[in-house]
PDB file of C-alpha atoms and ligand atoms in Angstrom:
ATOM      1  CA  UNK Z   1      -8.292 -14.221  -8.457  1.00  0.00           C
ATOM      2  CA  UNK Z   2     -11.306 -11.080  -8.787  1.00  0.00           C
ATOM      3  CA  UNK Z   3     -10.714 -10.756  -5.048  1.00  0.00           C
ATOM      4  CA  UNK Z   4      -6.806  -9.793  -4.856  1.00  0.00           C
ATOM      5  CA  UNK Z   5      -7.648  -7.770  -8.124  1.00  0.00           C
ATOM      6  CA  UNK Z   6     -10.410  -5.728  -5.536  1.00  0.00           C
ATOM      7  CA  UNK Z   7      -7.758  -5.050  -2.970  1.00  0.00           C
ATOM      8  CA  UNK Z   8      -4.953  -4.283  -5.596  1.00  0.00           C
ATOM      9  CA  UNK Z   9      -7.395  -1.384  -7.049  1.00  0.00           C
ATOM     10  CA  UNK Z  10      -8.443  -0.055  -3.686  1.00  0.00           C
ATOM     11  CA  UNK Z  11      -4.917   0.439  -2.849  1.00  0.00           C
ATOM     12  CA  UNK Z  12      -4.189   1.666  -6.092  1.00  0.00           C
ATOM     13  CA  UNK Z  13      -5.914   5.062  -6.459  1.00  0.00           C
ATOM     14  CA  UNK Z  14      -5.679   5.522  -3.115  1.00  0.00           C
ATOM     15  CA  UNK Z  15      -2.531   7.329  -1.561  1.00  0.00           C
ATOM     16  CA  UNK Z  16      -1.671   5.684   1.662  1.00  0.00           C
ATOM     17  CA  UNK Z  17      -1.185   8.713   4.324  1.00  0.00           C
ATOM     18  CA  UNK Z  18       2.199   8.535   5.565  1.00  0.00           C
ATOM     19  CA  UNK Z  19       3.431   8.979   1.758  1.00  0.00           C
ATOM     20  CA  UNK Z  20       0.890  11.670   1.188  1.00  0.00           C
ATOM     21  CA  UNK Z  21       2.941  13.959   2.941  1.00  0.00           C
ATOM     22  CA  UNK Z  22       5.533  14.617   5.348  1.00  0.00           C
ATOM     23  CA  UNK Z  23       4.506  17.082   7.385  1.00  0.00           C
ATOM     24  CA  UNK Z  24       1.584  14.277   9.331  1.00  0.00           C
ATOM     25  CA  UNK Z  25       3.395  12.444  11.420  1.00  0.00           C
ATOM     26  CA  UNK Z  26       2.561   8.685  11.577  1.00  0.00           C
ATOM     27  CA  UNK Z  27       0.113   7.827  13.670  1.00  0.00           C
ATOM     28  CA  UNK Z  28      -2.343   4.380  14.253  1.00  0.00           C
ATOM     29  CA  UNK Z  29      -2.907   3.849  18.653  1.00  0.00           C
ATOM     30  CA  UNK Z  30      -3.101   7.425  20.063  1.00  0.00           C
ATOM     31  CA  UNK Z  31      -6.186   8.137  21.372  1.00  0.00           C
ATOM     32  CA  UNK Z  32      -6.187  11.600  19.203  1.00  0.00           C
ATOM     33  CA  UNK Z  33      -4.246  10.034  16.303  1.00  0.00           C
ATOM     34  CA  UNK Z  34      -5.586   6.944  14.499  1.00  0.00           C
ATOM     35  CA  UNK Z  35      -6.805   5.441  11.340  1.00  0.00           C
ATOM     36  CA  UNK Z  36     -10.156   6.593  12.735  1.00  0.00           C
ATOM     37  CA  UNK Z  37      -9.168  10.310  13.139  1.00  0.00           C
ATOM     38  CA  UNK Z  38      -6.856  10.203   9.848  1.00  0.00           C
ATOM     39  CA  UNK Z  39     -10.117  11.847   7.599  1.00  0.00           C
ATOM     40  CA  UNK Z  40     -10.669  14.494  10.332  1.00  0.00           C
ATOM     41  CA  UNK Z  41      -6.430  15.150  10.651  1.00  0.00           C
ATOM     42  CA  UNK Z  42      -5.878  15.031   7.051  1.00  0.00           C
ATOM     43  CA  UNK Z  43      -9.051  15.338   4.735  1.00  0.00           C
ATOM     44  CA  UNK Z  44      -7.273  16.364   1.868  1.00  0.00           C
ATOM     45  CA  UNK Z  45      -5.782  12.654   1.506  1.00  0.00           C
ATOM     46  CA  UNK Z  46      -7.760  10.642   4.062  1.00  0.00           C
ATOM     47  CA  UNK Z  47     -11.618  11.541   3.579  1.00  0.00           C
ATOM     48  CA  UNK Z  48     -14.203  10.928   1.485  1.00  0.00           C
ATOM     49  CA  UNK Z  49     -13.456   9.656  -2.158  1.00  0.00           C
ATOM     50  CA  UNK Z  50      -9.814   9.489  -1.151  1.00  0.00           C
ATOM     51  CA  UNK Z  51     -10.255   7.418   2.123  1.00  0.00           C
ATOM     52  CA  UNK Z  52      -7.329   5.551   3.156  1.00  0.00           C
ATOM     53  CA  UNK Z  53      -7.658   3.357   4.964  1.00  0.00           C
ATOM     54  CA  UNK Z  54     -10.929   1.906   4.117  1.00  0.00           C
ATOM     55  CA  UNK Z  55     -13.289  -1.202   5.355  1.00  0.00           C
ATOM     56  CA  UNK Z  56     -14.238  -3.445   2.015  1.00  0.00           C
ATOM     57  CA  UNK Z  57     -18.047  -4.405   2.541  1.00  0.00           C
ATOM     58  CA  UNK Z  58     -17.368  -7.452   0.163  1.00  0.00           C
ATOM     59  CA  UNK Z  59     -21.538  -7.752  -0.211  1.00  0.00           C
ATOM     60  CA  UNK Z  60     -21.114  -4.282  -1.893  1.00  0.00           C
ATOM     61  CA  UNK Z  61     -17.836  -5.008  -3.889  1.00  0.00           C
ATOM     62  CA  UNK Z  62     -18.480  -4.997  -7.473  1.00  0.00           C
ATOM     63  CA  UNK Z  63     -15.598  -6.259 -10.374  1.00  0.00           C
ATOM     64  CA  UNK Z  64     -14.220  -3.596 -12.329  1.00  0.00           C
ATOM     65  CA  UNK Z  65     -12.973  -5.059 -15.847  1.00  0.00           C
ATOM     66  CA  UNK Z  66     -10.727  -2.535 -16.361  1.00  0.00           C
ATOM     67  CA  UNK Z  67      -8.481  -3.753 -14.091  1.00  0.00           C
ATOM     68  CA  UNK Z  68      -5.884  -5.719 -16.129  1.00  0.00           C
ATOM     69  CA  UNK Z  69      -3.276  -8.200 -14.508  1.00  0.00           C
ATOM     70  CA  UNK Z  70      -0.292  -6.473 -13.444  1.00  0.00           C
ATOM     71  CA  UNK Z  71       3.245  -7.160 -14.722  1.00  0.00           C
ATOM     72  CA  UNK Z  72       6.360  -6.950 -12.960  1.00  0.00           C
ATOM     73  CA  UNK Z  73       9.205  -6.405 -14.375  1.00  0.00           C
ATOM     74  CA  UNK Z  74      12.534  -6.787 -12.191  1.00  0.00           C
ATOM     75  CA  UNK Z  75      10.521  -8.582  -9.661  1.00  0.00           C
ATOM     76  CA  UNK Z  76      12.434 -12.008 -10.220  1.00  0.00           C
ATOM     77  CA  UNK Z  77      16.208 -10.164 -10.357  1.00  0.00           C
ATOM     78  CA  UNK Z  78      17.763 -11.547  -7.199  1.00  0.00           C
ATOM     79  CA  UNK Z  79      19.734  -8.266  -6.581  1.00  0.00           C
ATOM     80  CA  UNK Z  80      16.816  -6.140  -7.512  1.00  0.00           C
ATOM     81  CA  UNK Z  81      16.862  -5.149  -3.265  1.00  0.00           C
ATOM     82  CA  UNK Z  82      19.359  -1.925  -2.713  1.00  0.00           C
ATOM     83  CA  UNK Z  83      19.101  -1.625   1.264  1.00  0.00           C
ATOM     84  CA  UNK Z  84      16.853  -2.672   4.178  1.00  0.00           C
ATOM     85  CA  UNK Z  85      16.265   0.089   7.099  1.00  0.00           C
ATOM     86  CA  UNK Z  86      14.329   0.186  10.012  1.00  0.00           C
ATOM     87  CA  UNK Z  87      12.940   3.129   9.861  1.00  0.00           C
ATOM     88  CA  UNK Z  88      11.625   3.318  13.378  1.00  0.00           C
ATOM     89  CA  UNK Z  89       7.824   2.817  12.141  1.00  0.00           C
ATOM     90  CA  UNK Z  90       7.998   0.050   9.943  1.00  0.00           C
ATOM     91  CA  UNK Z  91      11.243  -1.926   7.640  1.00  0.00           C
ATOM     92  CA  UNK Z  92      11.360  -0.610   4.368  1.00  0.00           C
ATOM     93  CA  UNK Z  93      13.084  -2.173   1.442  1.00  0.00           C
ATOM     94  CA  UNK Z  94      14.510  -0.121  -1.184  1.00  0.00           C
ATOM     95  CA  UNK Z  95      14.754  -1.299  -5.211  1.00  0.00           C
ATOM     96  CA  UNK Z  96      17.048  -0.721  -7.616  1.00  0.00           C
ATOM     97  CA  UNK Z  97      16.178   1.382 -10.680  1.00  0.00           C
ATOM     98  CA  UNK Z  98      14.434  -0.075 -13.567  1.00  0.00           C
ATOM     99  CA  UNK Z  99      12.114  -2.764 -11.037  1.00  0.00           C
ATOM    100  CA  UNK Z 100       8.725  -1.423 -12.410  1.00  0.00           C
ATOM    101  CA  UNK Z 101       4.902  -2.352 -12.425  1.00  0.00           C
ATOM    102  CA  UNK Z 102       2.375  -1.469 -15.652  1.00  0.00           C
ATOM    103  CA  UNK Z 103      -1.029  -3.115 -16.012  1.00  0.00           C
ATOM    104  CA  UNK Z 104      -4.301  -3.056 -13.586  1.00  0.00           C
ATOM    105  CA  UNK Z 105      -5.479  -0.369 -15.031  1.00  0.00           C
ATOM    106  CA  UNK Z 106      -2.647   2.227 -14.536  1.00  0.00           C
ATOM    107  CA  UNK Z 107      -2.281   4.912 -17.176  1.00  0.00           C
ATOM    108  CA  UNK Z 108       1.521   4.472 -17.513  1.00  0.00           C
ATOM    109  CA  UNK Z 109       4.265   1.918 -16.386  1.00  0.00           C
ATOM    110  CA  UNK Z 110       4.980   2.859 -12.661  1.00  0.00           C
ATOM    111  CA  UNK Z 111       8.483   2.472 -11.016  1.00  0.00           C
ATOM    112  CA  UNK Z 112       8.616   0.454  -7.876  1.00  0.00           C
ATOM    113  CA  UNK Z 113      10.586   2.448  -5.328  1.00  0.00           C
ATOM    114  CA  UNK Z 114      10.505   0.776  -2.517  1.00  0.00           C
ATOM    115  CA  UNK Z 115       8.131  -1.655  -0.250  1.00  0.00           C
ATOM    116  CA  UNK Z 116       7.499  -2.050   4.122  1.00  0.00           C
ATOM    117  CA  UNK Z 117       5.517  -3.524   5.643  1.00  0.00           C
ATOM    118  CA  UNK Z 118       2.192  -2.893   8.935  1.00  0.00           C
ATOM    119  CA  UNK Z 119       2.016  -5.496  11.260  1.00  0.00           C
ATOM    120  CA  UNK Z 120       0.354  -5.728  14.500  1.00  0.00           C
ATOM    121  CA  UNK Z 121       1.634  -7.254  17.776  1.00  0.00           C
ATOM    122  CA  UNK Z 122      -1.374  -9.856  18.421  1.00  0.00           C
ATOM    123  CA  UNK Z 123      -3.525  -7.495  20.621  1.00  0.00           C
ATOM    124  CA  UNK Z 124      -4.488  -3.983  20.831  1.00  0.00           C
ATOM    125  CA  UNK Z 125      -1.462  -3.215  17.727  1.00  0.00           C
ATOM    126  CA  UNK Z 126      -3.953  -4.075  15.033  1.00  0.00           C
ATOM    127  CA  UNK Z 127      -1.832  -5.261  11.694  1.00  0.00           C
ATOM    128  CA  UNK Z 128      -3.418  -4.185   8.337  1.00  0.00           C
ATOM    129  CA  UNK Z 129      -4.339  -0.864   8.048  1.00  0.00           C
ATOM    130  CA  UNK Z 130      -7.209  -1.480   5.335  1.00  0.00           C
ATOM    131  CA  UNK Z 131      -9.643  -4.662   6.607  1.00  0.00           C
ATOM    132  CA  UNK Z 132     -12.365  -6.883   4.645  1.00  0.00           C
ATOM    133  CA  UNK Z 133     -15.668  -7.189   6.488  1.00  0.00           C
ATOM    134  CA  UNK Z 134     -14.344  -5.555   9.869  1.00  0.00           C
ATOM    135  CA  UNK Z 135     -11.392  -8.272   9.648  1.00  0.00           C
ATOM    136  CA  UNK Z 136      -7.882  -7.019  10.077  1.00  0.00           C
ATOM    137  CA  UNK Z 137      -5.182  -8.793   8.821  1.00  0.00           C
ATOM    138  CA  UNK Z 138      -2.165  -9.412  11.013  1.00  0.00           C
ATOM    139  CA  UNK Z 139       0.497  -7.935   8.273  1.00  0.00           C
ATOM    140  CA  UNK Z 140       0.022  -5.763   5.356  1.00  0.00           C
ATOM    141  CA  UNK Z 141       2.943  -5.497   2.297  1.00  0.00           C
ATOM    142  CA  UNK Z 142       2.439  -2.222   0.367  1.00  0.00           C
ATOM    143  CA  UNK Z 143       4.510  -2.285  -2.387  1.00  0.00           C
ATOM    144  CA  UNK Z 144       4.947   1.731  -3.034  1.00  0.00           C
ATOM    145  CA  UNK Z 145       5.258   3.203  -7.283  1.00  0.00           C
ATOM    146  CA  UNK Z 146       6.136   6.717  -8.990  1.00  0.00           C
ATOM    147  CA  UNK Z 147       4.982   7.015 -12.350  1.00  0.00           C
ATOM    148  CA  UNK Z 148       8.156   6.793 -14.823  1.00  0.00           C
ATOM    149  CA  UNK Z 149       7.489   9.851 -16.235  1.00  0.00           C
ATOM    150  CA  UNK Z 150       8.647  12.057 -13.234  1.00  0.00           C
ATOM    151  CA  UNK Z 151      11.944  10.011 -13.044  1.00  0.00           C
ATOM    152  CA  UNK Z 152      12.109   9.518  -9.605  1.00  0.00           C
ATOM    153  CA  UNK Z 153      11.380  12.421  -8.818  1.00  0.00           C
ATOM    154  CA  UNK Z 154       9.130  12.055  -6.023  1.00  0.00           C
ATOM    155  CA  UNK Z 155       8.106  15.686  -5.327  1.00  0.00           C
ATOM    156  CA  UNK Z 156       6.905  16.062  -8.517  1.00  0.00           C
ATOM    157  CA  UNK Z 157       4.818  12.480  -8.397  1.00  0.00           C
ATOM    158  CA  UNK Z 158       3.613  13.584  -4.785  1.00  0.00           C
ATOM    159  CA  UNK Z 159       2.077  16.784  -6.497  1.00  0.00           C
ATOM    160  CA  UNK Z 160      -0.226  14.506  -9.071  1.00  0.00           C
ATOM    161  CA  UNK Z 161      -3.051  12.680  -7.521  1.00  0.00           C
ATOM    162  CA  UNK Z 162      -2.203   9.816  -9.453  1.00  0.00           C
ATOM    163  CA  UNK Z 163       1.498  10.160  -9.463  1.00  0.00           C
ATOM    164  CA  UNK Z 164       1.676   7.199  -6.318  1.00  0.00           C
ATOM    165  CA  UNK Z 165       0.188   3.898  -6.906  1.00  0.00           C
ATOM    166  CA  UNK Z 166       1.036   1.257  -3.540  1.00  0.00           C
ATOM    167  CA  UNK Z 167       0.307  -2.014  -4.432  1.00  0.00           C
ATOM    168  CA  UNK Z 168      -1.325  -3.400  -0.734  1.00  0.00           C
ATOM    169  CA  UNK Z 169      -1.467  -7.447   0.269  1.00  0.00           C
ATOM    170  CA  UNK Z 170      -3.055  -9.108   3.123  1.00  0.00           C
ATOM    171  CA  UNK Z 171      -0.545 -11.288   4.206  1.00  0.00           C
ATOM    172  CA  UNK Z 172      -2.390 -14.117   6.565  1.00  0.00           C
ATOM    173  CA  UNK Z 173      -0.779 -16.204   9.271  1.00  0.00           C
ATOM    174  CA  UNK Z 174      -1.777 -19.967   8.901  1.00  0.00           C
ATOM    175  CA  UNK Z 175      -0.891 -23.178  10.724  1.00  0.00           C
ATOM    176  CA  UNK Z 176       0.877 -24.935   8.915  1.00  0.00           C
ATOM    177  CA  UNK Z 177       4.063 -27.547   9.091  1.00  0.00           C
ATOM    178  CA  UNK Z 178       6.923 -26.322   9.041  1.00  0.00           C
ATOM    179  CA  UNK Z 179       8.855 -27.336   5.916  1.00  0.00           C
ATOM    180  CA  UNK Z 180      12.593 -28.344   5.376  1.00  0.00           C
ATOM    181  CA  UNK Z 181      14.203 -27.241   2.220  1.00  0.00           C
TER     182      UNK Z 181
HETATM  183  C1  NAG G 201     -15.371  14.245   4.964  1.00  0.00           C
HETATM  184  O1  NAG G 201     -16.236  13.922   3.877  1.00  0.00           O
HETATM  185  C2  NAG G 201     -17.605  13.880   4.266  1.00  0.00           C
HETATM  186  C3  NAG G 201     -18.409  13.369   3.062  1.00  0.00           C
HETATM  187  O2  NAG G 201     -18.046  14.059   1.884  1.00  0.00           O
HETATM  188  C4  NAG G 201     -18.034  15.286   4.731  1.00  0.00           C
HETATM  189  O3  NAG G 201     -19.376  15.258   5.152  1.00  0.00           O
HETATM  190  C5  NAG G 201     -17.146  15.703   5.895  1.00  0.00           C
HETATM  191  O4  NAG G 201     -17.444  17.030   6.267  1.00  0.00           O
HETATM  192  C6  NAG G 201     -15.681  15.603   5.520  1.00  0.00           C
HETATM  193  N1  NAG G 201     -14.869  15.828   6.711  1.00  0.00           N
HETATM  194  C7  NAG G 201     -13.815  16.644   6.706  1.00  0.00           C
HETATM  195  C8  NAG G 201     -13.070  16.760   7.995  1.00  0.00           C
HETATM  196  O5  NAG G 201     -13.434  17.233   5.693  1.00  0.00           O
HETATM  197  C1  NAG G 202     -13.452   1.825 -17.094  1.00  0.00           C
HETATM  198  O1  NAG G 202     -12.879   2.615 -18.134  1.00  0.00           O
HETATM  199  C2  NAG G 202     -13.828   3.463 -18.783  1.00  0.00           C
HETATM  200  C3  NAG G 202     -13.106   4.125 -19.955  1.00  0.00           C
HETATM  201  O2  NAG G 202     -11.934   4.769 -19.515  1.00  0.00           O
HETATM  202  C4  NAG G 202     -14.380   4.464 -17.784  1.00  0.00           C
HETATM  203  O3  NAG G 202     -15.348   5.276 -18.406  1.00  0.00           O
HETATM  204  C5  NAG G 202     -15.036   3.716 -16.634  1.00  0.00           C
HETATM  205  O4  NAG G 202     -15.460   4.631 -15.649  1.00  0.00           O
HETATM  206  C6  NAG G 202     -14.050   2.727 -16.023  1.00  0.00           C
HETATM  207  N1  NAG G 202     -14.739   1.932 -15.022  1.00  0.00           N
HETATM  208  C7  NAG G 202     -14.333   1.905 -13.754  1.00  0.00           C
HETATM  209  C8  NAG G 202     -15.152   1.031 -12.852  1.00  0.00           C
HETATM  210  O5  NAG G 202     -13.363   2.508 -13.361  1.00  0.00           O
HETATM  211  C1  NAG G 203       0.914  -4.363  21.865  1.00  0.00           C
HETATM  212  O1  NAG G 203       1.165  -2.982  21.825  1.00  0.00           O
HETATM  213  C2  NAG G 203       0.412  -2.215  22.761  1.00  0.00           C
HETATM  214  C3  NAG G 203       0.665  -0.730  22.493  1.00  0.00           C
HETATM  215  O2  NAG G 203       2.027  -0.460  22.444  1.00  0.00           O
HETATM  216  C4  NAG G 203       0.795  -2.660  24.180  1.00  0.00           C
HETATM  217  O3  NAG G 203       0.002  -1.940  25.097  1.00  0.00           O
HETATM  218  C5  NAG G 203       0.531  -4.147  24.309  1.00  0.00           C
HETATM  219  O4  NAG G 203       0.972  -4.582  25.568  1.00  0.00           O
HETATM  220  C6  NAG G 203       1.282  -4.914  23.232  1.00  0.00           C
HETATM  221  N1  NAG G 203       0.947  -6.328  23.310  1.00  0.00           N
HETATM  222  C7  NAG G 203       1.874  -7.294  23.195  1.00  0.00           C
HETATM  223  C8  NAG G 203       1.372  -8.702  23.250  1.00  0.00           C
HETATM  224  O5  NAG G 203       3.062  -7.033  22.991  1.00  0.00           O
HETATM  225  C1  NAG G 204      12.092  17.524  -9.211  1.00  0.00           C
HETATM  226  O1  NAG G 204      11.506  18.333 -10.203  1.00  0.00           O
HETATM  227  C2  NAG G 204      11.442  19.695  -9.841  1.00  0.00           C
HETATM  228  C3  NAG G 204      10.621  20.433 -10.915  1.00  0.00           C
HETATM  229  O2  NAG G 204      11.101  20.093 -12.214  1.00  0.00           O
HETATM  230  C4  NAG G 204      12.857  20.242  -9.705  1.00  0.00           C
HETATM  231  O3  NAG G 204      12.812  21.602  -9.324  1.00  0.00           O
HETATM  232  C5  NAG G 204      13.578  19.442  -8.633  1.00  0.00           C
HETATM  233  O4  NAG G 204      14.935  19.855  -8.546  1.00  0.00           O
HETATM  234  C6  NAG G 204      13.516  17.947  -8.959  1.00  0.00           C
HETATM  235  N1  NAG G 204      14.061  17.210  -7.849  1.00  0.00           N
HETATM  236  C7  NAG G 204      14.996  16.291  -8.017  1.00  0.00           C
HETATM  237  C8  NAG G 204      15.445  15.571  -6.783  1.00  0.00           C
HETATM  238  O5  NAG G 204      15.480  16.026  -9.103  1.00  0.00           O
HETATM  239 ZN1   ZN G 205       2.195   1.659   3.931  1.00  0.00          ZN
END
């Protein structure tokens, strides 16, 4: 599917702000503090090459072969989920060690550390933070990934520009019947 493969990239080299650093304090609706004002607030991590988030024109989208399908390793182990926390922003899930990503063009097999999720509230609270075409999504799942090689260690992987990889998803709402199991 070449178009999950273009969001999986874009999320990929890009480091999603509020793991970028600590000391910017989550922000989306303020007037002063949005994803609009994110490049101007933080332009080490939000502007130009390193955007986040971004708008994909999908007229000006172009495959990248490079990009490899992903394996996950772990991602079928039933206890493979440590804790879930609201964290006052957002629910984040935390993994186990040894639940890992490699592939899509990564240079090295990635840890997954944890995943949460951005939804919006079905007005002015928007939902995805990256959009296709001007479209926001109502929920986005960013899957977030140290390289192995730091261990963990996330100060050290936060000090590499590639030492992060999030793995982002649209997530779509759809009618649909609901199903008994
Ligand atoms: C963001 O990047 C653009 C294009 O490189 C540049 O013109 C602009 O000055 C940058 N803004 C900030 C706040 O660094
Ligand atoms: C694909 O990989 C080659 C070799 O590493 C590199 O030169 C090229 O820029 C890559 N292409 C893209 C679109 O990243
Ligand atoms: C969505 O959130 C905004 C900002 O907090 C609020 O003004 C608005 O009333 C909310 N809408 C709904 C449907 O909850
Ligand atoms: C991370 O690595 C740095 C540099 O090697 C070290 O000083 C620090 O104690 C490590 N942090 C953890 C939590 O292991
Ligand atoms: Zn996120």
């Amino acid at each position: 599917m070449e178009w999950f493969k273009v969001v999986a990239f874009v999320v990929c080299v890009l480091p999603t702000a509020h793991c970028a650093s600590d000391a910017i304090v989550w922000c989306y609706h303020l007037p002063s503090c949005n994803d609009k004002t994110w490049p101007t607030i933080s332009p080490q991590y939000c502007n130009g090459s390193r955007q986040s988030p971004i708008n994909i024109v999908s007229a000006s989208a172009t495959p990248n072969n490079n990009l490899t399908k992903f394996t996950f390793v772990k991602y079928d182990d039933t206890s493979a989920m440590t804790s879930i926390e609201n964290t006052g922003d957002t629910v984040k899930v935390t993994f186990k060690s040894g639940v890992k990503i490699s592939g899509g063009d990564l240079s090295e097999q990635y840890d997954s550390l944890q995943f949460h999720l951005h939804w919006g509230n079905g007005s002015s609270v928007p939902g995805s933070e990256h959009t296709v075409d001007g479209k926001r999504y109502p929920m986005e799942l960013h899957i977030v990934n140290s390289k192995s090689s730091y261990n963990g260690n996330t100060s050290l992987a936060v000090k590499d520009s590639t030492g992060l990889a999030a793995l982002g998803f649209f997530i779509e709402v759809r009618e649909a019947a609901h199903e008994m199991i």
